Short mmCIF file of C-alpha atoms in Angstrom, two decimals:
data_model
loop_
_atom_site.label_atom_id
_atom_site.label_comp_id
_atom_site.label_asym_id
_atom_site.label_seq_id
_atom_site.Cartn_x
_atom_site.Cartn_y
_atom_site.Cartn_z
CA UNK A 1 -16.31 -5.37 38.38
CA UNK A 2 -14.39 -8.65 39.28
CA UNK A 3 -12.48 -9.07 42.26
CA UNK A 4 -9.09 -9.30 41.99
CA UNK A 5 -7.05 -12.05 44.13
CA UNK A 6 -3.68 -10.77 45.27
CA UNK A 7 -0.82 -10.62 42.99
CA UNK A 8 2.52 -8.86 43.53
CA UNK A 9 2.74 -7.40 40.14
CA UNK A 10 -0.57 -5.51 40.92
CA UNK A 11 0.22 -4.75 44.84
CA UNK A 12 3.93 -3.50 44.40
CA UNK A 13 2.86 -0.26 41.68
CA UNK A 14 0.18 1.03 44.00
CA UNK A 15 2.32 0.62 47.47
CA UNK A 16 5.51 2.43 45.33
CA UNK A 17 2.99 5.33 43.90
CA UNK A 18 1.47 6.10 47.81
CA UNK A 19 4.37 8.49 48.60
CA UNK A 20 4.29 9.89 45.94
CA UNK A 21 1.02 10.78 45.73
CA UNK A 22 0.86 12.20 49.56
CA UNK A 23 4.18 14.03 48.24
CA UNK A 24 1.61 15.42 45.35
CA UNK A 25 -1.02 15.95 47.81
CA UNK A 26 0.30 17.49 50.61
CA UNK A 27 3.45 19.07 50.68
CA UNK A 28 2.32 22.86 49.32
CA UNK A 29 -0.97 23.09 51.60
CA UNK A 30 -1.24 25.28 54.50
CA UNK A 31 -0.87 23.66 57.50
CA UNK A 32 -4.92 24.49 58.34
CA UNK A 33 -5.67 21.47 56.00
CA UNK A 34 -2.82 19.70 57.02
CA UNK A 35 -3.09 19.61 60.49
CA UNK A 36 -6.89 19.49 61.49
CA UNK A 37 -8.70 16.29 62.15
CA UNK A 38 -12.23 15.88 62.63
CA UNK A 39 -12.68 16.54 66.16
CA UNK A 40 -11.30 14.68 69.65
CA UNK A 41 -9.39 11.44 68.74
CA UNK A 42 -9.69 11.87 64.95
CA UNK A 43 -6.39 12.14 62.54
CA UNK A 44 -5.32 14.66 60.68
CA UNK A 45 -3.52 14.18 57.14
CA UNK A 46 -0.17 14.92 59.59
CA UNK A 47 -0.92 12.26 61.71
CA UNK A 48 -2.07 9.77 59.26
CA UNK A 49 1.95 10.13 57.50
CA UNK A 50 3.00 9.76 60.80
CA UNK A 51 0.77 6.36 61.00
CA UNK A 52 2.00 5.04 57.89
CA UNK A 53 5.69 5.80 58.96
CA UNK A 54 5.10 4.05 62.32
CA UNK A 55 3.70 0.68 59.81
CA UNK A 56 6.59 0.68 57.59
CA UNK A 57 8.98 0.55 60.65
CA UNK A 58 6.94 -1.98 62.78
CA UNK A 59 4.09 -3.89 60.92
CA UNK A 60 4.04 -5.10 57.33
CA UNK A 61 7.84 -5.84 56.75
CA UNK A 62 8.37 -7.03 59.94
CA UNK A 63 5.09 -9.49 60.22
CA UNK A 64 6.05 -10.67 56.46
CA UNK A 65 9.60 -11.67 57.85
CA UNK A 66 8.12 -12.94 60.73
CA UNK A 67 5.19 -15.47 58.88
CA UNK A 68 8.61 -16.40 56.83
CA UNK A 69 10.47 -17.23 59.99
CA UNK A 70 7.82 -18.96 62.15
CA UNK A 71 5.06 -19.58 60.57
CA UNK A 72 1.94 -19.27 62.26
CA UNK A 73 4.04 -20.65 65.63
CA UNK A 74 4.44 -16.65 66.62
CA UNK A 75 1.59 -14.31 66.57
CA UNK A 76 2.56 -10.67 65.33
CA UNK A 77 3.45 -7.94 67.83
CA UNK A 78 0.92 -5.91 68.18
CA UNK A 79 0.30 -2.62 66.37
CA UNK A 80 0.85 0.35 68.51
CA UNK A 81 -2.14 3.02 66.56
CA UNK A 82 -0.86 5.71 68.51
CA UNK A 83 2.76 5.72 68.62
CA UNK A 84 2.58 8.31 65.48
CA UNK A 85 1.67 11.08 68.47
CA UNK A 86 5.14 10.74 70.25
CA UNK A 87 6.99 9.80 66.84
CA UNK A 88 6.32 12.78 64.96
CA UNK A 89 6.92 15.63 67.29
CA UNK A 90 8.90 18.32 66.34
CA UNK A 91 9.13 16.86 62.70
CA UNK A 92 7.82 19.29 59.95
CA UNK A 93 5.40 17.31 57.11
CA UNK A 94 8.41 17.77 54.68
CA UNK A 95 10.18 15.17 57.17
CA UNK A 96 7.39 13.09 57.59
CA UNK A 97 7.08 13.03 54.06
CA UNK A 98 10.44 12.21 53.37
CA UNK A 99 10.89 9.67 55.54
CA UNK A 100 7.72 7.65 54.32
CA UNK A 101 9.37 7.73 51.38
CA UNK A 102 12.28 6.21 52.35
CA UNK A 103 11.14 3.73 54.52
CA UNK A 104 8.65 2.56 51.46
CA UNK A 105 11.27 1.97 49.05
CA UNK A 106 13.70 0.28 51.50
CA UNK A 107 10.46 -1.97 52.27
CA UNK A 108 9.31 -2.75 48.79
CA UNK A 109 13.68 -3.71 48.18
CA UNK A 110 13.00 -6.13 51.01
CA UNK A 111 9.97 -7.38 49.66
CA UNK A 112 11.27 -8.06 46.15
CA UNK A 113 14.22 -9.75 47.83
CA UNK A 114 12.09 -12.52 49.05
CA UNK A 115 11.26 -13.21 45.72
CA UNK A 116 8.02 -14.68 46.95
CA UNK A 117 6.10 -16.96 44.69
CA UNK A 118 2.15 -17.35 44.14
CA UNK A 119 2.33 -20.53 46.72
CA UNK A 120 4.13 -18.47 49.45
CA UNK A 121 0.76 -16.48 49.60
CA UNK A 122 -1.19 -19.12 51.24
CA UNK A 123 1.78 -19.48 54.52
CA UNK A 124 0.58 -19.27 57.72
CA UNK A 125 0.75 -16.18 60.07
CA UNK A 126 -0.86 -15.47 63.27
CA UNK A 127 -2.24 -12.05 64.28
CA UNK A 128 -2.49 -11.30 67.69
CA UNK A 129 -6.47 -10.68 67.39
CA UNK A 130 -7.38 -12.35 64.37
CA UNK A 131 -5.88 -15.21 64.79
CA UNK A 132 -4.89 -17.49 61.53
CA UNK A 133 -4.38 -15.54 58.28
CA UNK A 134 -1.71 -15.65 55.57
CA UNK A 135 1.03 -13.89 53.60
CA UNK A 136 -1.30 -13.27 50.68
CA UNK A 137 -4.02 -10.99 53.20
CA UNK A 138 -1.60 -9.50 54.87
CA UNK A 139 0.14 -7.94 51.58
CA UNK A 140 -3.50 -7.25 50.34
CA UNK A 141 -3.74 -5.55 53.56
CA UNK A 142 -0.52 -3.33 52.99
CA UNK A 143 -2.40 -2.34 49.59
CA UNK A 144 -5.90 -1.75 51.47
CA UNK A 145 -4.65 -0.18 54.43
CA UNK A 146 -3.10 2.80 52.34
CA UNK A 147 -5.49 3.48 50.45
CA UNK A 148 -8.15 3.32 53.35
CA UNK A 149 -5.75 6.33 54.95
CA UNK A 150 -5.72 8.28 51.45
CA UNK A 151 -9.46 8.08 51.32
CA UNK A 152 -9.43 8.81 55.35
CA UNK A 153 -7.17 11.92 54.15
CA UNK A 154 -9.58 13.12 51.54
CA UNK A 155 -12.62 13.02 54.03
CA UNK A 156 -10.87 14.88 56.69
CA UNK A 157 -10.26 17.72 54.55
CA UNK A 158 -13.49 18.10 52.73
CA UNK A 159 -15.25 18.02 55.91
CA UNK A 160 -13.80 21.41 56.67
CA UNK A 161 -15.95 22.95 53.78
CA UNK A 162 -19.09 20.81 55.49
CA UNK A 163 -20.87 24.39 55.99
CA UNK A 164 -19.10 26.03 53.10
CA UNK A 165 -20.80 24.06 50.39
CA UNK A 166 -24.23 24.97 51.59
CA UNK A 167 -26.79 23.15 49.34
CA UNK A 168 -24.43 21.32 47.45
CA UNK A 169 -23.69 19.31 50.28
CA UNK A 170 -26.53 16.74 48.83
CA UNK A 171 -24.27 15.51 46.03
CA UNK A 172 -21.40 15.43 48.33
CA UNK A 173 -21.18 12.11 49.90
CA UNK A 174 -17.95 12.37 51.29
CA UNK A 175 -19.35 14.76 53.73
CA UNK A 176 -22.56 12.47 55.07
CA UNK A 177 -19.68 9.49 55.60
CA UNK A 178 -17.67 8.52 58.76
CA UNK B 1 -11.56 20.34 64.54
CA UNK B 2 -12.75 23.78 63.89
CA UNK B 3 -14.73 23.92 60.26
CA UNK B 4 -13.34 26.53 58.23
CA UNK B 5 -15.20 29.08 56.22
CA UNK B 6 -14.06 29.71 52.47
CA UNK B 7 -11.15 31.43 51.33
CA UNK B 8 -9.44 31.21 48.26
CA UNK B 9 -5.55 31.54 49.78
CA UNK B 10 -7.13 27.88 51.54
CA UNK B 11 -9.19 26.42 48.42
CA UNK B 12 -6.39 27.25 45.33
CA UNK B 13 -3.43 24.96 46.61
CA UNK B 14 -6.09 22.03 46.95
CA UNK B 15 -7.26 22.68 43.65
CA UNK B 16 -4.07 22.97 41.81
CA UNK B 17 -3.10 19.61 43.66
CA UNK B 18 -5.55 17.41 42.12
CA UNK B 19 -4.16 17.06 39.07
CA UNK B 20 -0.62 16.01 40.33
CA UNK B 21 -1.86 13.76 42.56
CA UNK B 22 -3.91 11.70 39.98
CA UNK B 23 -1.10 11.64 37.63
CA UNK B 24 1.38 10.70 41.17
CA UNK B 25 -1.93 7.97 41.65
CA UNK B 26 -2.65 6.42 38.60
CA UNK B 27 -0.47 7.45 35.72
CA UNK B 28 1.83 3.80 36.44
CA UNK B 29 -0.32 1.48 37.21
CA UNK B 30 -1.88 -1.65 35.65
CA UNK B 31 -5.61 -1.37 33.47
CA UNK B 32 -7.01 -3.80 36.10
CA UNK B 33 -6.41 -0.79 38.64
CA UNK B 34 -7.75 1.87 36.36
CA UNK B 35 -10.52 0.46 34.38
CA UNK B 36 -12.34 -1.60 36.79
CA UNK B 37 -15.59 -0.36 38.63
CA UNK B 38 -17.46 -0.90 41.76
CA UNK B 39 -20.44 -2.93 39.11
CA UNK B 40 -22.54 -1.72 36.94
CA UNK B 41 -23.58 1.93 37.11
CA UNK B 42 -20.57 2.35 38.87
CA UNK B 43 -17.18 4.14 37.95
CA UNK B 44 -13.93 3.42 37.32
CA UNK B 45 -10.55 5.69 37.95
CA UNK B 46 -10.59 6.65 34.47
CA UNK B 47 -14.28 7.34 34.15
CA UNK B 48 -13.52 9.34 37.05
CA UNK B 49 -11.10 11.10 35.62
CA UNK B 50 -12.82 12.01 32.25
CA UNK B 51 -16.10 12.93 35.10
CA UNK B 52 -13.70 15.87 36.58
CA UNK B 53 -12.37 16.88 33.21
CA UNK B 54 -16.22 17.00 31.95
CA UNK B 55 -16.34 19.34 34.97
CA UNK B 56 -13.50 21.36 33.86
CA UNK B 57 -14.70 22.00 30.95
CA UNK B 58 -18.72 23.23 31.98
CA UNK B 59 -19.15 23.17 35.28
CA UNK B 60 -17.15 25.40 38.05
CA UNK B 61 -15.78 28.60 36.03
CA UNK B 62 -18.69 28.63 33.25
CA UNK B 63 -21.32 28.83 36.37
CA UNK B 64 -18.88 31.11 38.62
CA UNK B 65 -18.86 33.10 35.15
CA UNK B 66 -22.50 33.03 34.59
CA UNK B 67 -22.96 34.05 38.16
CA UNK B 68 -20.72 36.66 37.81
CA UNK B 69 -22.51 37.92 34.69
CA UNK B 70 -26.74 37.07 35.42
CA UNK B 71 -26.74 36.43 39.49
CA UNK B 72 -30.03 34.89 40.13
CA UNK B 73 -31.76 35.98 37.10
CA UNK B 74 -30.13 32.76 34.99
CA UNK B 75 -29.88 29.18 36.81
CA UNK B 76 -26.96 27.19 35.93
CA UNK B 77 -26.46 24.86 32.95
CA UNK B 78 -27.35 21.20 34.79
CA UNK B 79 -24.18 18.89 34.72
CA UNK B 80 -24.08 15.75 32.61
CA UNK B 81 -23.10 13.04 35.37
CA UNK B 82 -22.66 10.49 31.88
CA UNK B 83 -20.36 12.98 29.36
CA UNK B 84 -17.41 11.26 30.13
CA UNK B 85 -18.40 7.99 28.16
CA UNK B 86 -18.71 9.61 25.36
CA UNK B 87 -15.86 11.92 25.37
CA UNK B 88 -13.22 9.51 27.50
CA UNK B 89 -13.54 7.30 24.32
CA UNK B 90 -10.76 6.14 22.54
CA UNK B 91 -8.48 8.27 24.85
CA UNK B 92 -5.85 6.73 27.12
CA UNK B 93 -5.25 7.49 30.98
CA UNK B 94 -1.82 9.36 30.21
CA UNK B 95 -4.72 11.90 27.63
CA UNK B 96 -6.98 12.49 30.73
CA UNK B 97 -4.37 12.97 33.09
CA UNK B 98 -2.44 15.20 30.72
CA UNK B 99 -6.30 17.27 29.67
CA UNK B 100 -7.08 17.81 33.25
CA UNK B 101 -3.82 19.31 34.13
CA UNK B 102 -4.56 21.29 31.50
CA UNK B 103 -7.95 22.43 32.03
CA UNK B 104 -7.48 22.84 35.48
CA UNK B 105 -4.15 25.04 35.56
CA UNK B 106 -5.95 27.18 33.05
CA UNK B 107 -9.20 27.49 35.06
CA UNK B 108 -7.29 28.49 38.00
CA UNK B 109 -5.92 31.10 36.35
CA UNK B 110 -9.26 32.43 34.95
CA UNK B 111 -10.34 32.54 38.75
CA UNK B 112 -7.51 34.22 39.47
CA UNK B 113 -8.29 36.91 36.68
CA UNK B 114 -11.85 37.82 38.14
CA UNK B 115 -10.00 38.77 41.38
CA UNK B 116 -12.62 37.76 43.87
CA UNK B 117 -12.62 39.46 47.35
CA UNK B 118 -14.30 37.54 50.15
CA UNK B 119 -17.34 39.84 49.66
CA UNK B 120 -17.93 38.20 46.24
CA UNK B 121 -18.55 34.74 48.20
CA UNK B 122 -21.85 36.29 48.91
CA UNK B 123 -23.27 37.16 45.66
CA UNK B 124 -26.22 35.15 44.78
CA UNK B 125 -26.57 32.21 41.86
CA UNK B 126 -29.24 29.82 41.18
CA UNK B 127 -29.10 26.11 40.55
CA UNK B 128 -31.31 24.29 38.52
CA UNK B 129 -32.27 21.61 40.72
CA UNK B 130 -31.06 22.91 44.46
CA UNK B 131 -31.88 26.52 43.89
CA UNK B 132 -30.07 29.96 45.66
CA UNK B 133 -26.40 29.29 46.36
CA UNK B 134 -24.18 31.29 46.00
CA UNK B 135 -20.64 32.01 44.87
CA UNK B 136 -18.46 31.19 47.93
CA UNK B 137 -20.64 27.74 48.14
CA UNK B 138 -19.63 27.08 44.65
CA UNK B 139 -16.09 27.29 45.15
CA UNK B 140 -15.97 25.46 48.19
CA UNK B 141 -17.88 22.35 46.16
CA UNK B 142 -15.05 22.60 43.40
CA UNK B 143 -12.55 21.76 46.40
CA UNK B 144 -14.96 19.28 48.52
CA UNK B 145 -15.67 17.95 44.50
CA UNK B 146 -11.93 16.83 43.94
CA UNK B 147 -11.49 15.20 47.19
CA UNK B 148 -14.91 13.21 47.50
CA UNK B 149 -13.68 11.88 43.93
CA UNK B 150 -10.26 11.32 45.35
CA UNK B 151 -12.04 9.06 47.86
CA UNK B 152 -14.01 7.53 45.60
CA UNK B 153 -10.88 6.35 43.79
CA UNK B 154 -9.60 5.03 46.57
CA UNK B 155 -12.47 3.25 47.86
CA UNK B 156 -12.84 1.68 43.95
CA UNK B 157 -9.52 0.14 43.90
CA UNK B 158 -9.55 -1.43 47.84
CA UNK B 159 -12.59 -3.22 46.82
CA UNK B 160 -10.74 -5.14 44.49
CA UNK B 161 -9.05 -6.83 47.19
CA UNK B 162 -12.30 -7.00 49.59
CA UNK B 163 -11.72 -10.78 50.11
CA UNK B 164 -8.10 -10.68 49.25
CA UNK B 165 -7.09 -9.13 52.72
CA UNK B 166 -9.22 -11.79 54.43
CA UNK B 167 -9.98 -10.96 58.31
CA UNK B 168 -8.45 -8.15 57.99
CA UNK B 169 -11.35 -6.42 56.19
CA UNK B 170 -12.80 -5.74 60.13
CA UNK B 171 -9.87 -3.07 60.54
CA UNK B 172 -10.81 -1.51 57.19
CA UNK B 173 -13.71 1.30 56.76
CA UNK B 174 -12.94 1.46 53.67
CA UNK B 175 -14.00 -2.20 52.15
CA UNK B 176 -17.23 -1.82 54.59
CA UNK B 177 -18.62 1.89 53.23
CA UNK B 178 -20.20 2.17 49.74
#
């Protein structure tokens, strides 16, 4: 292993392939792996689409635009984690699924319409709790944050079969993990 | 949360997912995604992927069969963790991704053919190293299985970008967990 450092040509393929893959993932399972979470304030895969919606409308786009704009002069508004809980209701997974979709591709337009350059990674933002970071981390952080939430999805799941597997549950570490 | 005991109407659309959402995952993106590990003794998305067809191929329906067939009487055939560097070689993702699919939609049918009923989950098997299971526990691992290497894939590729995302990594589990 070598670490990578951020480059567009290796962010923009795995942001375009994560609806697809929830798409892949989701859309033909009952709703009792769908829509259980892990217990009081926990997620389930429904409200983790629901997340990722709310951060295609409100947080990477719109903070990238904003670094562009002002620099590190304005922090980012903050991220509302919850707002998926109002913003989905009454909208089937389908919907949810849809939209993320959507909202993805009209986002990763926008991004290639910057036509950002290597340099522009290293621009100053400021995050409202952070505090000084730049365009580079927070497009890494676009790439990260999904596939923290896929790997959030496929541990809220398995842990349904926590008692199922019996014995097996030794070789399972997905199911010792938080 | 409520955990959910086995059933096959639950475990079957999880299984049959896998494959699409590997090939939704992976089949487009860049080597540097694909073929890079966590460090040595560690696994990449393709070794991953040659692991679960490895496990197509001699672990869930040969040991449901040989349950099926001996009980108790016969323990199971231990896994080889280490086939797929042998066999993965020389093949390219788009092979894998195409053999599992493979593998997989035709071991789901052979399931299908033995026509469980949830009183089969009881019957009795032996494993070589963690002794009496039994054949609802070995299902449920085939599901739990996929999705702990689902995570895995996930958590392989964020690390590439562990100091790419900068202070950001505090708002990531994922980048924190091994």
């Amino acid at each position: 292993m070598r670490e990578s450092s951020f480059s567009l040509d290796d962010a923009i393929p795995v942001l375009r392939a994560t609806p697809q893959v929830l798409r892949a993932w989701l859309a033909d399972l009952p709703d009792g792996w769908t829509k259980t979470n892990e217990g009081p304030d926990t997620w389930s895969p429904y409200d983790i689409v629901g997340h990722l919606i709310h951060g295609e409308r409100t947080d990477w786009i719109p903070r990238l635009e904003l670094l562009l704009a002002h620099g590190d002069a304005k922090s980012f508004t903050p991220f509302d984690r919850f707002a998926q809980f109002q913003e989905s209701r009454g909208k089937s997974l389908l919907d949810l699924l849809d939209t993320f979709g959507d909202l993805r591709q009209a986002n990763l337009n926008r991004l290639e319409s910057h036509r950002l350059q290597p340099s522009d990674f290293e621009r100053r933002g400021r995050h409202p709790e952070l505090g000084p970071v730049n365009l580079g981390q927070l497009l890494a952080t676009w790439v990260v944050h999904d596939l923290n939430h896929l790997a959030q999805i496929a541990r809220v799941m398995g842990r349904q079969y926590t008692t199922a597997v019996g014995p097996w549950i030794e070789y399972l570490p997905l199911l010792r993990s938080r």
